[in-house]
XYZ file of C-alpha atoms in Angstrom:
246
model
C 8.913 6.638 -19.218
C 12.000 4.478 -19.128
C 14.498 6.782 -17.455
C 14.637 7.062 -13.634
C 14.781 10.830 -13.922
C 12.584 13.812 -13.378
C 11.671 15.213 -16.744
C 12.123 18.886 -17.294
C 8.831 18.770 -19.277
C 7.949 22.198 -22.745
C 13.219 22.590 -43.071
C 15.683 24.890 -42.724
C 16.022 28.598 -42.527
C 17.673 28.622 -45.922
C 14.739 27.063 -47.789
C 13.418 29.194 -50.605
C 9.941 27.659 -50.595
C 7.156 30.225 -50.417
C 3.472 30.269 -49.522
C 0.842 32.904 -50.227
C -0.838 34.700 -47.337
C -4.350 36.144 -47.274
C -3.204 39.505 -48.544
C -1.702 37.974 -51.684
C 1.892 38.429 -50.534
C 4.340 35.616 -50.113
C 5.684 34.244 -46.842
C 8.364 31.570 -46.351
C 6.923 28.075 -46.094
C 9.561 27.081 -43.536
C 10.147 29.649 -40.838
C 12.325 27.871 -38.286
C 15.522 29.724 -37.501
C 18.702 27.743 -38.077
C 19.738 27.885 -34.429
C 16.403 26.403 -33.366
C 16.724 23.666 -35.989
C 20.200 22.901 -34.651
C 19.079 22.694 -31.018
C 16.110 20.501 -31.912
C 18.298 18.290 -34.105
C 20.780 17.734 -31.271
C 17.952 16.737 -28.918
C 16.534 14.334 -31.505
C 19.934 12.853 -32.334
C 20.813 12.332 -28.665
C 17.519 10.579 -27.967
C 17.847 8.419 -31.089
C 21.330 7.333 -30.051
C 20.227 6.623 -26.488
C 17.204 4.553 -27.504
C 18.401 2.918 -30.723
C 22.178 2.619 -30.499
C 23.438 2.457 -26.919
C 23.126 -0.544 -24.648
C 21.435 -0.151 -21.273
C 24.793 0.119 -19.546
C 26.048 2.707 -22.031
C 22.844 4.714 -21.684
C 23.170 4.635 -17.914
C 26.767 5.860 -18.177
C 25.642 8.742 -20.407
C 22.899 9.711 -17.970
C 25.297 9.678 -15.039
C 27.723 11.922 -16.900
C 25.290 14.403 -18.468
C 22.019 14.489 -16.494
C 21.636 17.089 -13.752
C 21.966 15.517 -10.295
C 21.465 17.990 -7.414
C 23.395 15.562 -5.225
C 26.475 16.179 -7.364
C 26.743 19.678 -5.831
C 26.490 18.591 -2.219
C 29.609 19.652 -0.266
C 30.206 16.029 0.708
C 30.532 14.820 -2.887
C 31.323 17.973 -4.867
C 34.225 17.619 -7.271
C 34.991 20.009 -10.106
C 35.047 17.378 -12.821
C 33.616 17.667 -16.323
C 30.100 16.361 -15.488
C 29.837 18.890 -12.656
C 30.662 21.716 -15.054
C 28.600 20.708 -18.073
C 25.548 18.881 -16.682
C 23.635 22.122 -15.853
C 23.361 22.484 -19.645
C 23.742 18.983 -21.111
C 20.736 17.658 -19.161
C 18.556 19.768 -21.484
C 19.462 17.549 -24.446
C 18.226 14.373 -22.715
C 14.582 13.281 -22.729
C 12.539 10.572 -21.093
C 10.702 9.410 -24.212
C 9.697 10.505 -27.700
C 6.539 12.242 -26.471
C 8.538 14.302 -23.986
C 10.979 15.199 -26.749
C 8.243 15.996 -29.267
C 6.404 18.370 -26.947
C 9.593 20.286 -26.233
C 10.532 20.521 -29.911
C 7.076 21.877 -30.808
C 7.129 24.578 -28.117
C 10.734 25.443 -28.934
C 9.757 25.919 -32.582
C 6.806 28.150 -31.709
C 8.541 30.441 -29.231
C 12.186 29.985 -30.153
C 12.251 30.978 -33.803
C 10.720 34.479 -33.419
C 13.270 35.288 -30.731
C 16.136 33.729 -32.695
C 15.324 35.824 -35.765
C 15.519 38.869 -33.545
C 18.698 38.173 -31.580
C 20.648 35.982 -34.012
C 22.491 32.672 -33.967
C 25.082 33.102 -31.235
C 22.808 34.886 -28.808
C 20.088 32.283 -29.318
C 22.443 29.436 -28.443
C 23.748 31.384 -25.460
C 20.183 32.149 -24.382
C 19.447 28.395 -24.395
C 22.542 27.754 -22.275
C 21.721 30.492 -19.750
C 18.055 29.587 -19.312
C 18.815 25.866 -19.073
C 21.382 26.608 -16.360
C 18.948 28.919 -14.558
C 16.308 26.195 -14.575
C 18.818 23.711 -13.163
C 19.903 26.202 -10.488
C 16.282 26.714 -9.426
C 15.829 22.973 -9.074
C 19.090 22.708 -7.153
C 18.019 25.310 -4.585
C 14.768 23.465 -3.883
C 16.068 19.894 -4.092
C 19.566 20.252 -2.716
C 21.142 16.827 -2.040
C 18.445 15.095 -4.137
C 19.760 11.994 -5.905
C 17.112 11.888 -8.637
C 18.409 13.486 -11.857
C 16.637 16.051 -14.005
C 16.489 15.734 -17.784
C 14.718 17.594 -20.568
C 14.711 20.858 -22.492
C 11.603 22.282 -20.844
C 13.544 24.693 -18.633
C 15.307 26.231 -21.632
C 12.105 26.195 -23.703
C 10.357 27.975 -20.839
C 13.057 30.624 -21.071
C 12.064 31.298 -24.683
C 8.438 31.549 -23.568
C 9.378 34.075 -20.904
C 11.282 36.100 -23.490
C 8.311 36.001 -25.864
C 6.173 37.597 -23.175
C 8.481 40.638 -23.162
C 7.431 41.243 -26.779
C 3.746 40.912 -25.956
C 3.699 37.445 -27.591
C 3.472 39.285 -30.911
C 5.678 37.995 -33.698
C 5.457 39.357 -37.235
C 3.056 36.925 -38.919
C 3.260 38.516 -42.357
C 7.050 38.342 -42.343
C 7.845 35.500 -39.923
C 11.572 35.769 -40.476
C 11.518 39.196 -38.869
C 10.490 37.457 -35.629
C 9.706 39.788 -32.771
C 10.241 43.071 -34.552
C 8.355 45.340 -32.153
C 9.854 47.088 -29.131
C 11.080 45.186 -26.128
C 8.526 45.984 -23.426
C 9.257 46.966 -19.862
C 8.000 44.579 -17.201
C 5.070 46.893 -16.441
C 4.180 47.212 -20.118
C 4.451 43.461 -20.548
C 2.036 42.682 -17.724
C -0.413 45.293 -19.029
C -0.412 43.929 -22.568
C -3.687 42.069 -23.254
C -3.287 38.321 -23.053
C 0.213 38.224 -21.603
C -0.559 38.041 -17.889
C -3.279 35.370 -18.353
C -0.849 33.382 -20.520
C 1.836 33.487 -17.828
C -0.562 32.691 -14.977
C -2.204 29.793 -16.808
C 1.196 28.421 -17.790
C 2.443 28.535 -14.183
C -0.755 27.010 -12.756
C -0.770 24.185 -15.306
C 2.882 23.392 -14.611
C 2.325 23.329 -10.866
C -0.806 21.198 -11.204
C 0.851 18.673 -13.506
C 4.007 18.648 -11.391
C 2.219 18.172 -8.075
C -0.002 15.499 -9.682
C -2.741 15.565 -7.011
C -4.588 12.604 -8.558
C -1.542 10.390 -9.002
C -1.899 10.242 -12.791
C 1.818 10.113 -13.506
C 3.506 6.773 -13.822
C 7.103 6.897 -12.692
C 9.226 10.010 -12.323
C 7.617 13.383 -11.735
C 7.918 16.640 -13.634
C 10.425 19.215 -12.411
C 7.957 22.104 -12.550
C 10.142 24.323 -10.373
C 12.850 24.157 -13.032
C 10.304 25.188 -15.661
C 9.375 28.255 -13.652
C 13.048 29.060 -13.076
C 13.651 28.973 -16.824
C 10.580 31.117 -17.503
C 11.621 33.777 -15.001
C 15.188 33.786 -16.297
C 14.054 34.278 -19.881
C 11.576 36.969 -18.853
C 14.147 38.974 -16.891
C 17.310 38.379 -18.916
C 16.138 38.803 -22.505
C 17.042 42.548 -22.496
C 20.697 41.486 -22.203
C 20.380 39.512 -25.441
C 18.232 41.874 -27.486
C 20.355 43.542 -30.148
C 17.830 46.351 -30.657
C 17.512 47.410 -27.025
């Protein structure tokens, strides 16, 4: 990984292409919601520009202005400039390398599109913003005054995973563009739904294990696993505010 940062490491909606399912009906061949395509495209474009267009000095300037530095919010250095206001969200569009970016795009596609089809364009973008900021806030509380920046979409992607749990992880597979079309579950119902609690526990344990790195397998910056959990919890708890059918 080339960036000295902690990584926050997780065809268009209008296509008319169809595929046949096992029941003989037709399902769209491309099921990504437009808002998810847009978010992924921004992440890809930003990383392409950083790695293929900008010089090292220009890339460093961009990181300083848009990555999330906990130190920026220390009382001794706090100033209400543009980077202070936007970096709790813009850091999510930065990635350490193409693998980091690819993993986040895949998980965003899997968990983001079903939710986006349910809540719509504007609420999906806002949900990304809120969960990214919640992930950054969680990291800030734990690493206050830390000078190492955080980058990556994993906190926001984790928010979509947390939201998916509130629907029992059950999207409409026969009509993917309906997304999560069942009822929004209460927290108690969610945790009692088969498969959901093990999914959440395994996800948390894996993130902690990879983040702590007990065997020293990581080369360079660590993984901001606390931010991931902050995003997951935010998505899990806040999705009722975004659900149009609640």
